[in-house]
XYZ file of C-alpha atoms in Angstrom:
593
model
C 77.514 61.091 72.355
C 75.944 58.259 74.743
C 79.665 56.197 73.469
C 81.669 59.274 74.741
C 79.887 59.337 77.885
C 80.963 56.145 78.128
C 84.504 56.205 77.755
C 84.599 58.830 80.185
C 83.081 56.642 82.809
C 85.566 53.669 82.056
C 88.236 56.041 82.535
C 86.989 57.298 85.712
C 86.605 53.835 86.723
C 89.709 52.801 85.551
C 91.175 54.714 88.782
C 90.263 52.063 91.364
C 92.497 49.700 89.634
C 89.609 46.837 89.647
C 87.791 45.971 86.407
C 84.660 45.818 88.315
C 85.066 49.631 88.965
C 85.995 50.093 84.942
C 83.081 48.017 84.219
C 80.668 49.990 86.609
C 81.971 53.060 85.472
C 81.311 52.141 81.447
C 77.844 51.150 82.321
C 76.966 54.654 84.234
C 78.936 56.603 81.546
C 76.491 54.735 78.953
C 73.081 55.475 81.223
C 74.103 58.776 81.839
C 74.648 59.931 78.156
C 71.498 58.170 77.470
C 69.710 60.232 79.841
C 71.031 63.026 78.266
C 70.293 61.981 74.882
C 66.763 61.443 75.754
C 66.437 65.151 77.202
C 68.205 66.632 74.059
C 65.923 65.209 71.522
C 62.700 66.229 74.250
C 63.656 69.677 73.914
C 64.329 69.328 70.209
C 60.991 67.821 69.821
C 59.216 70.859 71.975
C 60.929 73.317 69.702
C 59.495 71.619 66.449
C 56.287 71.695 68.119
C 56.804 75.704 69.163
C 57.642 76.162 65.313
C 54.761 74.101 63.878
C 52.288 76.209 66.186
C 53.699 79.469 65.495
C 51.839 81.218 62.329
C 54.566 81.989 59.805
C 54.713 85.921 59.686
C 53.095 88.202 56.511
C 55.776 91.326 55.629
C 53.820 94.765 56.147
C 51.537 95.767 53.797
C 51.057 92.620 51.938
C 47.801 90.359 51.682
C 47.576 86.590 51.877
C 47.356 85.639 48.372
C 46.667 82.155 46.218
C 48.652 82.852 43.088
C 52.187 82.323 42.614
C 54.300 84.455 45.067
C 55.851 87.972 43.326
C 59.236 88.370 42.353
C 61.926 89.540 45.046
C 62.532 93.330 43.913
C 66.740 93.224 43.269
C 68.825 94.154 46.628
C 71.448 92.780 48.386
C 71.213 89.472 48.803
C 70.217 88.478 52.805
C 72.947 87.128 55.334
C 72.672 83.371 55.579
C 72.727 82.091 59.208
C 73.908 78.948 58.623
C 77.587 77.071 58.043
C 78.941 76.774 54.446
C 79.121 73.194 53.463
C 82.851 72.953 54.210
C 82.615 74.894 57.499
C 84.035 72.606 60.273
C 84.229 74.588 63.878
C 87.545 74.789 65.445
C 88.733 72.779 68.443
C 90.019 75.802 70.288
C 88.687 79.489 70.155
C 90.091 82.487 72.004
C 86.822 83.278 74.501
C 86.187 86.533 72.729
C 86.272 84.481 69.348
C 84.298 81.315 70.652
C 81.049 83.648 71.815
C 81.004 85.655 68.619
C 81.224 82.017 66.691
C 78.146 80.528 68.882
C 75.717 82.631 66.797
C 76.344 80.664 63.693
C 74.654 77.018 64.258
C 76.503 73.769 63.393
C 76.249 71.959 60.502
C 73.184 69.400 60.142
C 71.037 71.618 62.246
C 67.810 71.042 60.311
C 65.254 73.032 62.833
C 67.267 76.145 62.629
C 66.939 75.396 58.678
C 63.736 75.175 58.615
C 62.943 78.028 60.546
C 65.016 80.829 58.016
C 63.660 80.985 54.703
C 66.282 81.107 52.056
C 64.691 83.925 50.436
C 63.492 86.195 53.685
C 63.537 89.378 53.300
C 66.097 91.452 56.109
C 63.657 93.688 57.306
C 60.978 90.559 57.981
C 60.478 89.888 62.180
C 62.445 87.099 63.071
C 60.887 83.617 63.311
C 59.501 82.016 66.953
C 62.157 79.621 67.270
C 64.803 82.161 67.342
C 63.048 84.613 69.924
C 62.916 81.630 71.998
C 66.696 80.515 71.535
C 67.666 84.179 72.413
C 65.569 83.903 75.438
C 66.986 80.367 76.206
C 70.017 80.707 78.908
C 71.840 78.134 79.587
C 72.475 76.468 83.005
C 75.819 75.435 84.592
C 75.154 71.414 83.521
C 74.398 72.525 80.003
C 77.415 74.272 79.987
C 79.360 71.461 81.219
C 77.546 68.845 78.387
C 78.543 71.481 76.276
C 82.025 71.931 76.743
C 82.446 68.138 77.095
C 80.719 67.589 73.748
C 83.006 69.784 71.953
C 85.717 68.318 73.079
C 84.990 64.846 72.145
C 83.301 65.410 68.669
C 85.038 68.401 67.390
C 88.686 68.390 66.134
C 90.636 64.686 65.845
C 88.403 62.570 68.322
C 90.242 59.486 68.731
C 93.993 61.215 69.091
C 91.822 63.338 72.547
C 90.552 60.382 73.484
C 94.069 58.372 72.836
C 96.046 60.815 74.422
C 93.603 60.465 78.331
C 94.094 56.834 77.804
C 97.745 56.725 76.940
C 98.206 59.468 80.192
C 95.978 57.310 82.551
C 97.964 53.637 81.118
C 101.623 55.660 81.408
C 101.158 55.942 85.231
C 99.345 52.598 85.948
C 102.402 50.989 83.958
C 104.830 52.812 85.641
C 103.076 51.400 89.115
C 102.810 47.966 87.440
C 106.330 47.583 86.620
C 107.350 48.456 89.890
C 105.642 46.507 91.710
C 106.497 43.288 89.484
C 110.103 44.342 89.069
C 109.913 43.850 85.068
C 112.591 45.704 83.960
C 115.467 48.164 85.508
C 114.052 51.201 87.177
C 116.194 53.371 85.392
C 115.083 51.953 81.450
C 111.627 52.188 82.247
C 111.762 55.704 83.103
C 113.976 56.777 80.509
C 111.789 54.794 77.861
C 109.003 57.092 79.453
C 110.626 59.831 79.272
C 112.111 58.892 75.469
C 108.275 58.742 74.674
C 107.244 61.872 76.066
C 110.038 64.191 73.856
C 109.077 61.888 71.303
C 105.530 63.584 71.351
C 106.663 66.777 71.944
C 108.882 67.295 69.012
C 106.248 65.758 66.722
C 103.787 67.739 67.879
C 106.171 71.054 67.712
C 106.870 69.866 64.172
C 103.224 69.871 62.795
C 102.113 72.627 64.314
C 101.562 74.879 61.389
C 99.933 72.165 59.145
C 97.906 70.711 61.930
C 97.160 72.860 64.572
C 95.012 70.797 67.000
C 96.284 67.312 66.346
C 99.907 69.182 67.297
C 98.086 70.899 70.181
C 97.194 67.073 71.669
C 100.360 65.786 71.372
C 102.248 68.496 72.881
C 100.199 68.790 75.816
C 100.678 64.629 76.080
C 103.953 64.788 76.348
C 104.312 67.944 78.670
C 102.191 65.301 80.745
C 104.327 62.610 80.581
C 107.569 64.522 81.383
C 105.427 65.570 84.593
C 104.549 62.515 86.094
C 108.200 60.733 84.999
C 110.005 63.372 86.696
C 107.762 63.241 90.157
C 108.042 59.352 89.504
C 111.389 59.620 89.457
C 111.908 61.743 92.522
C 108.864 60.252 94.714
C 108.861 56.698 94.474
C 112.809 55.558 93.628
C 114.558 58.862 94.909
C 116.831 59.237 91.781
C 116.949 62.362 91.647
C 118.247 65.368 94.092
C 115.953 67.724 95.502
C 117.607 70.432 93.864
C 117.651 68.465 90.717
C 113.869 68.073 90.737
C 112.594 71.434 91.372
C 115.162 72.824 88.403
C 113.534 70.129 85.641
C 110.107 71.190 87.431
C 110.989 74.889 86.739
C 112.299 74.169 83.365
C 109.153 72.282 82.297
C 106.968 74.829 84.019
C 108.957 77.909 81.934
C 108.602 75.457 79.161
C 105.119 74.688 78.919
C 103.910 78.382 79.473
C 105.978 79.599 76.760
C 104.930 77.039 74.328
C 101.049 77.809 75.255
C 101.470 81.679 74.871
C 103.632 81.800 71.716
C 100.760 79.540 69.964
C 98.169 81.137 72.210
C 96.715 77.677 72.689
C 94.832 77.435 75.844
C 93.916 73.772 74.735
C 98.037 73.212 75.543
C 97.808 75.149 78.922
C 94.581 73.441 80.299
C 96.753 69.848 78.679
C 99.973 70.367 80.012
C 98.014 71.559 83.741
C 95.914 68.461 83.964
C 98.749 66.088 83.510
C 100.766 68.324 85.639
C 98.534 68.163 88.996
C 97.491 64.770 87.818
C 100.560 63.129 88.402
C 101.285 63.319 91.819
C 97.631 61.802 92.245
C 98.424 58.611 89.974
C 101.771 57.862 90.989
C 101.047 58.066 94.679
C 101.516 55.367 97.290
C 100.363 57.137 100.294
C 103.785 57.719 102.041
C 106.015 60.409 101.068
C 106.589 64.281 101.830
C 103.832 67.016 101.569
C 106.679 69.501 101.271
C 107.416 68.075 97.926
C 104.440 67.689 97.149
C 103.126 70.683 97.725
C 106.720 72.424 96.114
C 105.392 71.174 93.160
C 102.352 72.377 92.946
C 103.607 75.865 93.812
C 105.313 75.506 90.316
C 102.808 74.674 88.367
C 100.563 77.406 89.868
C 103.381 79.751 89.376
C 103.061 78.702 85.857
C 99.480 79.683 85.745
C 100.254 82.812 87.266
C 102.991 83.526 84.442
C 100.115 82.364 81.973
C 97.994 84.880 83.491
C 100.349 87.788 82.919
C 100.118 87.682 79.163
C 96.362 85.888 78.546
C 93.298 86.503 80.085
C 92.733 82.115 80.222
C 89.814 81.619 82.621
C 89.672 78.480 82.202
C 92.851 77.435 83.365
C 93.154 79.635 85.867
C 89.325 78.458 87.551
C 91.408 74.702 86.688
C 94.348 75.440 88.488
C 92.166 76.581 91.637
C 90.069 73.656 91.742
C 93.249 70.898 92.210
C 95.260 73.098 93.675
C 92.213 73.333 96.589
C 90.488 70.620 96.240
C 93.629 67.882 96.221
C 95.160 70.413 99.434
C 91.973 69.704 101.458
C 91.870 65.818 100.626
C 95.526 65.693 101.681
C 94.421 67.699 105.332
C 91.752 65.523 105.779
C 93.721 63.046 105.803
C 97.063 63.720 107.021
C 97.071 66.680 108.811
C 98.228 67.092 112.327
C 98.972 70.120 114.155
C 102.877 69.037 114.133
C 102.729 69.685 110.409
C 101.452 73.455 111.022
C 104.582 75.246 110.576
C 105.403 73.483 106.991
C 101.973 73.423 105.631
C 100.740 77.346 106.740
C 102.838 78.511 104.000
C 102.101 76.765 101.311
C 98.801 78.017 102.069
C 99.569 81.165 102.079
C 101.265 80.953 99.198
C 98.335 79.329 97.076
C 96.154 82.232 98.696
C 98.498 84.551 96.963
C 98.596 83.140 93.550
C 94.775 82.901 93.155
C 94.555 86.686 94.707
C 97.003 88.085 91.670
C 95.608 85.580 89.131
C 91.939 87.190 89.507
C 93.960 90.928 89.214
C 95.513 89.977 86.040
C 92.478 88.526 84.604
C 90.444 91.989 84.876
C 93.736 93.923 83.634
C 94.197 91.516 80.185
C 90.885 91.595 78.973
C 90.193 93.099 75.389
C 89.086 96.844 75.245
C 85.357 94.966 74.694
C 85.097 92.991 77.782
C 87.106 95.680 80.345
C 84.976 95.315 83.532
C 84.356 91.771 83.572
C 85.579 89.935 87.322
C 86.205 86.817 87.523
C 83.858 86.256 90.566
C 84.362 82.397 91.105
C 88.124 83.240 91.921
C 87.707 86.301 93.544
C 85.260 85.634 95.800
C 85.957 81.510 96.024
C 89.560 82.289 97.373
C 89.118 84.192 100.279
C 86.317 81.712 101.549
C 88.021 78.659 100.168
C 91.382 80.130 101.833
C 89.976 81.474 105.530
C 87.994 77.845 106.181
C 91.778 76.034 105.199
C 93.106 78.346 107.581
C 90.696 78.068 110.289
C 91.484 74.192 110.316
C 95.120 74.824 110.553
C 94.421 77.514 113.511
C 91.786 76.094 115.797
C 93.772 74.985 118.363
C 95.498 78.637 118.983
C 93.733 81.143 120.727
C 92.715 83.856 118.735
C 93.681 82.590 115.336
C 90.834 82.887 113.073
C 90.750 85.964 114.541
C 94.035 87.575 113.577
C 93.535 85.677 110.108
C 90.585 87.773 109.752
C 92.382 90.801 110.422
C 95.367 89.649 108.295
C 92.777 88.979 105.288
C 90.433 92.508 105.585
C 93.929 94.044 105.987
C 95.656 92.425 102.983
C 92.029 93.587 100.900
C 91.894 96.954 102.274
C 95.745 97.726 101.111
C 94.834 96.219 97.446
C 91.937 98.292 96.948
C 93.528 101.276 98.581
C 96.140 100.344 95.436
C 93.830 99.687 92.599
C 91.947 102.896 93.334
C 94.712 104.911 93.266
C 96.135 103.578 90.189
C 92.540 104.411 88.384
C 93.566 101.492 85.752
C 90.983 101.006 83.119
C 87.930 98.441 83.539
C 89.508 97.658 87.267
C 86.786 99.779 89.584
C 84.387 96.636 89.556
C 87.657 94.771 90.853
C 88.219 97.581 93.200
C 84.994 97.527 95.137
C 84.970 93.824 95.279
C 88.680 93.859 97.244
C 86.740 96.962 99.243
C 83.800 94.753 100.227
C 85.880 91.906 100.992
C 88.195 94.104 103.198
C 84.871 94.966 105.073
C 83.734 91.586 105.608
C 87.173 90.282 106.956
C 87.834 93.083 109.324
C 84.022 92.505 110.408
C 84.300 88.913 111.106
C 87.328 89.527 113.326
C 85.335 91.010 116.243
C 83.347 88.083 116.724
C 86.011 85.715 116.080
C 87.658 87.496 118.651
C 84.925 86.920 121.424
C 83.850 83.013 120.087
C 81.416 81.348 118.174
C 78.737 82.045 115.847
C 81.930 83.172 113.191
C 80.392 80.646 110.799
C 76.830 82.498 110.155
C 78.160 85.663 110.099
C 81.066 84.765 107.234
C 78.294 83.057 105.416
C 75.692 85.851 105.288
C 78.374 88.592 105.050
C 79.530 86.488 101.768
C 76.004 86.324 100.759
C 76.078 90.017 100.604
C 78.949 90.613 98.948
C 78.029 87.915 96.155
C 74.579 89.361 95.742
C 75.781 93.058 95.018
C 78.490 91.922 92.657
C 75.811 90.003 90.840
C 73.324 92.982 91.152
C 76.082 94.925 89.078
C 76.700 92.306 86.719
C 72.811 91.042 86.154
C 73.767 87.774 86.814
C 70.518 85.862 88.387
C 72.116 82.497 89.794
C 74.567 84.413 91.508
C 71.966 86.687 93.201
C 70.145 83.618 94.158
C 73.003 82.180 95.659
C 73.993 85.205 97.586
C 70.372 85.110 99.023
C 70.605 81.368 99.471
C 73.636 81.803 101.483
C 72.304 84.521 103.917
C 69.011 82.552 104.494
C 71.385 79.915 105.615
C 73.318 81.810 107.722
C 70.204 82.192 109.716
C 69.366 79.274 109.877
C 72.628 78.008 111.030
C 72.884 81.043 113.527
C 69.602 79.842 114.955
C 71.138 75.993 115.199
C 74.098 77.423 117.287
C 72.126 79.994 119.369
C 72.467 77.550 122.698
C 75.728 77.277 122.251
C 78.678 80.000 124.305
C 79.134 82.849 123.135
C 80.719 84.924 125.830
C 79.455 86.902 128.815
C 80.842 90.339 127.957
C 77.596 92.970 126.942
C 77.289 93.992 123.461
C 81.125 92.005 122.759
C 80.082 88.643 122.088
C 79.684 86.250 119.684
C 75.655 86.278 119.968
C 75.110 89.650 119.600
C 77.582 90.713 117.242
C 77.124 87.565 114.904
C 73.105 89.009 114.783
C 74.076 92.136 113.959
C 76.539 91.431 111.326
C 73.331 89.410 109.432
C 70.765 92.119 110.144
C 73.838 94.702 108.064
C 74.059 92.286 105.515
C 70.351 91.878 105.050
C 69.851 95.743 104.890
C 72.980 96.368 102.390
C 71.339 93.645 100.427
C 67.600 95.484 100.565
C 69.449 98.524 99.765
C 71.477 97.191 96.947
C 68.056 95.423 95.289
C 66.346 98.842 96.245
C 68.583 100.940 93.669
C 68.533 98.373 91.582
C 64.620 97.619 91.024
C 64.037 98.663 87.559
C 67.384 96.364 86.340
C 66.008 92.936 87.882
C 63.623 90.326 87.032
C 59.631 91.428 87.653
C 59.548 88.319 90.530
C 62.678 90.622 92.147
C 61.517 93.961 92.575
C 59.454 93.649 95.812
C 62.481 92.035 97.328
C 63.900 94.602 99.105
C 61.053 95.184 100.777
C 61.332 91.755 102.209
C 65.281 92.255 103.151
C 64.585 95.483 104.838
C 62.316 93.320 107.327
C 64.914 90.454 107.673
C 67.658 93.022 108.232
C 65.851 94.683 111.174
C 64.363 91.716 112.223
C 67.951 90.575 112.695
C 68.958 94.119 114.661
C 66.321 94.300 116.914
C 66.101 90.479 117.890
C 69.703 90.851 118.574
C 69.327 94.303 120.805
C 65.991 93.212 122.519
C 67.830 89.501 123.113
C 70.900 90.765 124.743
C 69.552 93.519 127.015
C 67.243 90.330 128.473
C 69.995 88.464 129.439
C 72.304 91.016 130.802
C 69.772 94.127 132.190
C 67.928 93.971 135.629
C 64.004 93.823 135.097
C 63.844 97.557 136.756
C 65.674 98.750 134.073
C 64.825 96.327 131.241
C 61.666 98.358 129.641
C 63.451 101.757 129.939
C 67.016 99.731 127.899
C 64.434 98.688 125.594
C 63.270 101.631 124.910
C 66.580 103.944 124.620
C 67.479 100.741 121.445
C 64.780 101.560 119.437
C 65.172 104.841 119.996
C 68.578 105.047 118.984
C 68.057 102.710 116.213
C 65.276 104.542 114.730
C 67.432 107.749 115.048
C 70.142 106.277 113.309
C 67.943 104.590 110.505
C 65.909 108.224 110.030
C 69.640 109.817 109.523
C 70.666 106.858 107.433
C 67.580 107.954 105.114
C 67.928 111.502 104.972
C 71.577 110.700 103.932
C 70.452 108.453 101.416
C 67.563 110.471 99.832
């Protein structure tokens, strides 16, 4: 595993074009998988240890006895928990397949050997080692090494490998040759291109004999026809703009048909990569965001069409990340406010996409998993989406704030929608939209006055991603959602000097406060009903929102009626907010009881 590591880190080097970086990159590929190495075989070793320790377990009603052990009365022989010796696990499993094939360890585990006796008998308690794997969750970075393992030892290593490398050498060639003028534009690319079907058809043609090696090599030359086409129309201009969005559509159409009639996700996620990949590697730092951007609303449109037949979160969470990620780079670097009126809607566009994609998603899952939300996409594209389109707005009046509106609006309408249609395993989906749609429309009041918009989104968010955790017992994202409202104070508190309006009651200040005292008592609320579900270390935690969430009310009621009462009157204001807030909690109670 350390060599795979380090292959990866040569080709991430390879990208700066400098064998110093390729070199630097092999050596931290190599520490790193060392690193890892040496952590795997700690935890191996601690296991052992747990096994050796643990007393091996007596079956009820029998006595510890010296003389040869007593025949096994006849029965059905036990389930074996471990692979057949010809049992090689698949390269690619559907999700639903994948989880139900994790309980059956890989061949040449020798712990989980040791710990099943050949002979136990079905109704015997289960050994140490396996109450502590059940226990064992694992973290995001495990899941990563995980899926990165698989990859490069499962299935035909070197063609995976090959294929990156050929990819990655295909566009530094193609940049080579044109900078050294080696041969005619117009032969290089076809020979390309020639290579590219050339991998495609083989691939097509052994797909029934051997599925993953096929799988590869289609996906490789999807790739190639990518980045020849965009080479084609970026750097020389051979082709018409017309011309280039119809090939773009065709191998768009093309590649999503070929990854749902095999149902390979492997050939999605393949023929993705090298799709928003080649735009990166073939550019020179000059040319038009339109087209570049065009582009990408294919291949997400691809996705989308992906997403209307298979539930592939994968490549939809893959899609989001370059489509996002490369959009900001570009805006971070390029973007001026000239650009506004040809970049806004792309954006909007994008938005779109990754708003159906997370719809689709809850409606194609198996009868088994209806229910499940995707929250990374449905909560990562509004907040992903509304800071893009703060940067393109700041310098009109007012335009975060009518974003706002535009967003809580759009959210509002879809659950509105969703609830009325009553579609199966799409009412966790529903209240998300709904508490989205609140969180929007709330943000535009203070967005509408000035400052302090920043806190508010984050704890608001915080909220939102702690109750949709809450319902889906997932503990990292509850600890996140706290994470992020504990910010928010924090940053509220950074920002409290700065302006925030002089209008009572409608400013920034006070309604930012308020908006993070809500979201701290819907959170204490939310942890409240849901006591007896969480971890022991949880349950006193509502407790402990209830007091931030009032803290937050009355520092913001007591803070404004300082600045803006008289001192005659300022004990007697004081006064008629508590009151009124009291009131309003005691009514809030009795509703709530």
């Amino acid at each position: 595993m350390t060599i795979v590591y380090g292959i990866i880190g040569l080709i991430i080097g390879a990208f700066t074009e400098t064998w110093q970086g390729a070199l630097f990159g092999l050596v931290a590929g190599l520490l790193c998988g060392a690193q890892l190495g040496m952590r795997r075989d700690i935890e191996r070793l601690q296991q052992r240890l747990r096994e050796v320790q643990q007393p091996p377990a007596e079956p009820a009603g029998t006595t510890p006895s010296a003389g040869p052990a007593p025949e096994t009365a006849p029965g059905p022989a036990p389930e074996k928990a471990v692979a057949e010796p010809g049992w090689q696990h698949p390269d690619y499993l559907e999700p639903e397949v994948y989880a139900a094939e994790l309980i059956v360890p890989a061949k040449g585990s020798a712990h989980l050997h040791d710990a099943a006796p050949a002979a136990a008998s079905p109704d015997a308690p289960s050994p140490a080692v396996s109450d502590t794997a059940a226990m064992h969750t694992p973290g995001v970075f495990e899941k990563i090494e995980t899926a990165v393992k698989r990859f490069f030892t499962t299935g035909n290593v070197v063609v995976k490998v090959g294929m990156i490398i050929l990819f990655i050498g295909v566009s530094f060639l193609l940049k080579y040759a044109a900078q050294k003028n080696l041969f005619p534009v117009e032969l290089r690319l076809a020979a390309v291109a020639a290579g590219g079907i050339a991998l495609l058809v083989f691939g097509w043609r052994l797909r029934l004999r051997k599925r993953i090696y096929a799988l590869v090599l289609q996906g490789g030359g999807i790739g190639i026809l990518y980045l020849t086409v965009f080479t084609a129309a970026r750097l020389y201009q051979f082709l018409p703009l017309g011309l280039v969005f119809a090939l773009m559509v065709a191998l768009v159409v093309f590649s999503c048909l070929l990854a749902v009639i095999q149902n390979a996700q492997s050939l999605a996620v393949f023929a993705t990569v090298g799709g928003f990949l080649a735009p990166v590697l073939t550019s020179t730092g000059q040319g038009s965001h339109v087209a570049l951007f065009s582009y990408y609303g294919l291949l997400n449109l691809g996705i989308l069409g992906i997403a209307w037949h298979r539930a592939w979160r994968a490549l939809n969470w893959l899609g989001f990340v370059f489509t996002f990620v490369i959009a900001s780079l570009w805006g971070a670097k390029y973007y001026v406010p000239e650009f506004f009126s040809s970049t806004e809607p792309f954006l909007v566009l994008f938005f779109l996409f990754y708003l159906a994609i997370p719809i689709l998603y809850a409606h194609r899952q198996p009868p088994e998993l209806k229910g499940l939300v995707d929250g990374t996409l449905v909560f990562g594209t509004p907040l992903v989406g509304f800071a893009l389109q703060s940067a393109l707005v700041r310098n009109y009046e007012f335009g975060q704030a009518y974003s706002a509106l535009v967003m809580g609006t759009l959210y509002l309408l879809l659950a509105r929608v969703l609830w009325h249609k009553q579609l199966d395993g799409m009412r966790m989906l529903t209240e998300s939209f709904l508490a989205l749609a609140v969180i929007f429309l709330s943000l535009a009041i203070p967005l509408a006055m000035d400052g302090h918009w920043t806190a508010a989104a984050w704890s608001l968010e915080g909220a939102g991603i702690t109750w949709v955790s809450l319902r889906q017992n997932r503990l990292s994202g509850r600890a996140f959602g706290l994470l992020l409202q504990v910010g928010a104070g924090i940053a509220f508190l950074a920002a409290i000097d700065l302006p925030h309006g002089y209008t009572p009651a409608f400013n920034s200040a006070f309604l930012g406060s308020i908006l993070i005292g809500i979201a701290g008592l819907f959170t204490a609320y939310q942890y409240f009903v849901s006591r007896d579900m969480v971890r022991p270390f949880e349950q006193a935690l509502h407790r402990v929102l209830l007091a931030w969430g009032l803290a937050w009310w009355f520092g913001a009621g007591i803070t404004e009626l300082e600045q803006f009462v008289a001192d005659d009157y300022l004990i007697n204001a004081l006064l008629l907010y508590c009151a009124l807030s009291v009131a309003a909690l005691y009514l809030l109670g009795e509703k709530l009881a």
